Short mmCIF file of C-alpha atoms in Angstrom, two decimals:
data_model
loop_
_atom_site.label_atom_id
_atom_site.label_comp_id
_atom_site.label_asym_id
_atom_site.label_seq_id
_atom_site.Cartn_x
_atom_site.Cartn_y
_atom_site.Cartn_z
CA UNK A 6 -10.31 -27.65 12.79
CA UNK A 7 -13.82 -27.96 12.15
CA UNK A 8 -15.09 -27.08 8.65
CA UNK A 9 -18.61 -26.03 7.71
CA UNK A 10 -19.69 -23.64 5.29
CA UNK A 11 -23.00 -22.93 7.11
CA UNK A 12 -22.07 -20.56 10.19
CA UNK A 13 -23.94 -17.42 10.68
CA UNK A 14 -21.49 -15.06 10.30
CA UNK A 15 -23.46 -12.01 10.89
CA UNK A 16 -23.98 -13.80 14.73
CA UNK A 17 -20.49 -14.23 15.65
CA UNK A 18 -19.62 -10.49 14.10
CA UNK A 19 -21.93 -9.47 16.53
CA UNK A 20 -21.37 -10.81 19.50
CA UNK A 21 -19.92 -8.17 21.97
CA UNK A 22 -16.34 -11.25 22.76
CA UNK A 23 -15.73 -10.76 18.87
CA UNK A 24 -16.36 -7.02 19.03
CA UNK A 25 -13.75 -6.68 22.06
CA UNK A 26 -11.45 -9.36 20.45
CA UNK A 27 -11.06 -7.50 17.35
CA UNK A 28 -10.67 -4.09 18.81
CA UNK A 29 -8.11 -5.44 21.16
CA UNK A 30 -5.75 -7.48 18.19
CA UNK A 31 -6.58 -4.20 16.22
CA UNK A 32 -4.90 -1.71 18.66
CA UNK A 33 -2.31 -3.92 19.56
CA UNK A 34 -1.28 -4.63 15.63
CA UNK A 35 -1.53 -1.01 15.03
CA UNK A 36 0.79 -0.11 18.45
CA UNK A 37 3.45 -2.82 16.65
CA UNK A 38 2.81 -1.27 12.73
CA UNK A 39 2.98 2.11 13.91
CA UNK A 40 7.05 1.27 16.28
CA UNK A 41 7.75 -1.03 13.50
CA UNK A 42 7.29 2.47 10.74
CA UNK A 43 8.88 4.89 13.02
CA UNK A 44 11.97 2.99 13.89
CA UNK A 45 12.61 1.53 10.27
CA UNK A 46 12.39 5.16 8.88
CA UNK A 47 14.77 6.50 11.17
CA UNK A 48 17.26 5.01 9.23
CA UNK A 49 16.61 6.81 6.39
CA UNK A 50 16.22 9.67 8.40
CA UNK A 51 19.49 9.76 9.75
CA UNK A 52 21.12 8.88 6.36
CA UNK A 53 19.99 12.14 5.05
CA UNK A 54 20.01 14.61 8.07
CA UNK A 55 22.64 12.74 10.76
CA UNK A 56 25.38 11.24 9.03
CA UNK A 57 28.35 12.17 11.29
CA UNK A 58 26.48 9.82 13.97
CA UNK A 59 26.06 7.08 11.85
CA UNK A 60 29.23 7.29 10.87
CA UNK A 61 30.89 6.92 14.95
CA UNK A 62 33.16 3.65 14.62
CA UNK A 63 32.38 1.04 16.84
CA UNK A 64 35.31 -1.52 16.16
CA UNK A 65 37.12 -2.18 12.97
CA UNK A 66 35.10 -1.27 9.90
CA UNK A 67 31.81 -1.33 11.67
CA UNK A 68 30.06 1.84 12.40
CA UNK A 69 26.86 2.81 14.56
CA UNK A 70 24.92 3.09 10.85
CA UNK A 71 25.52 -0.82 10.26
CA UNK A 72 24.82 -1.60 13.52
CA UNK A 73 21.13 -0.01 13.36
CA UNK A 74 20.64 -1.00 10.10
CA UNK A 75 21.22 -4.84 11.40
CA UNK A 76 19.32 -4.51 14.52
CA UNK A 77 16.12 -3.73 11.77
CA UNK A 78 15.98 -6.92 11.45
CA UNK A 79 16.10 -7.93 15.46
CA UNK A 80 13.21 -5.17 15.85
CA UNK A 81 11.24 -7.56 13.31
CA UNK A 82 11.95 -10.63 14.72
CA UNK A 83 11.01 -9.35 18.20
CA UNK A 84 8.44 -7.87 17.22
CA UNK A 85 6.83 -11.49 15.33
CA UNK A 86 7.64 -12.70 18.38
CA UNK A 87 5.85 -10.69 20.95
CA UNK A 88 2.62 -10.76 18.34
CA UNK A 89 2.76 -14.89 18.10
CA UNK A 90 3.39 -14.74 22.34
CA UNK A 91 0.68 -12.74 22.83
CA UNK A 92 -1.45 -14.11 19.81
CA UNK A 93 -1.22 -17.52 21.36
CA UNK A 94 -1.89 -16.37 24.94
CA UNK A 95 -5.01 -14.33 24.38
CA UNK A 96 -6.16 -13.86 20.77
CA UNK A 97 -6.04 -17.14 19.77
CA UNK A 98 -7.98 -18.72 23.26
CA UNK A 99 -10.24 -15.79 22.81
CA UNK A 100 -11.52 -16.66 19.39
CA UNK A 101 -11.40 -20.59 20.13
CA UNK A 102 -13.86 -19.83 22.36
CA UNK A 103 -16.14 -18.16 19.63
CA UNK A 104 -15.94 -21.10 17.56
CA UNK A 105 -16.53 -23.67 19.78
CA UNK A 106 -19.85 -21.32 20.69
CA UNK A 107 -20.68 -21.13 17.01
CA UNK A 108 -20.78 -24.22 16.35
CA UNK A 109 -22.73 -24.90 20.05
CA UNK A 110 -26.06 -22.82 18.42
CA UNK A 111 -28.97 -24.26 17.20
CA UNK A 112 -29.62 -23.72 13.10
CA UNK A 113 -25.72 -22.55 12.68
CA UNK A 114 -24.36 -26.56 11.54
#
């Protein structure tokens, strides 16, 4: 990585590739934030308004309400995975690009 303290921020912010790069990793982190809320508080959810269905046994001691609660933590891991798939397929190219242009301009080393 290259380090310099003297880039012109202000040009890179501007520059319509940053503009679009940041909208795009914005919508898509807020897509992921916003599943990520809604299915992690309908466990709660259903604690207070459906127990009989969480309570459904699904073999031995283990009912449908421990087997959502567990997949929580699948749902995260997928979901760190789709962001670093997708962050290193597009987002991370995309801004590699802007610094390698950065530090391409005249008066920004």
């Amino acid at each position: 990585m290259i380090k310099n303290s003297n880039i012109h921020w202000q040009a890179i912010e501007a520059d319509p590739r940053f503009q679009a790069l940041h909208k795009d990793k914005n919508r898509f982190l807020w897509r992921m934030m916003l599943f990520a809320l809604i299915y992690f508080f309908c466990l709660p959810i259903a604690a207070a308004y459906f127990q009989p269905i969480l309570t459904i046994k699904i073999w031995g001691v283990i009912n449908l309400g421990l087997l959502f609660a567990l997949s929580q933590f699948i749902v995260a891991w997928c979901i760190a995975a789709i962001y670093a798939k997708r962050a290193n397929r597009e987002f991370d190219a995309r801004a590699k690009a802007l610094i390698e242009d950065a530090h391409n301009i005249k008066g920004v080393i």
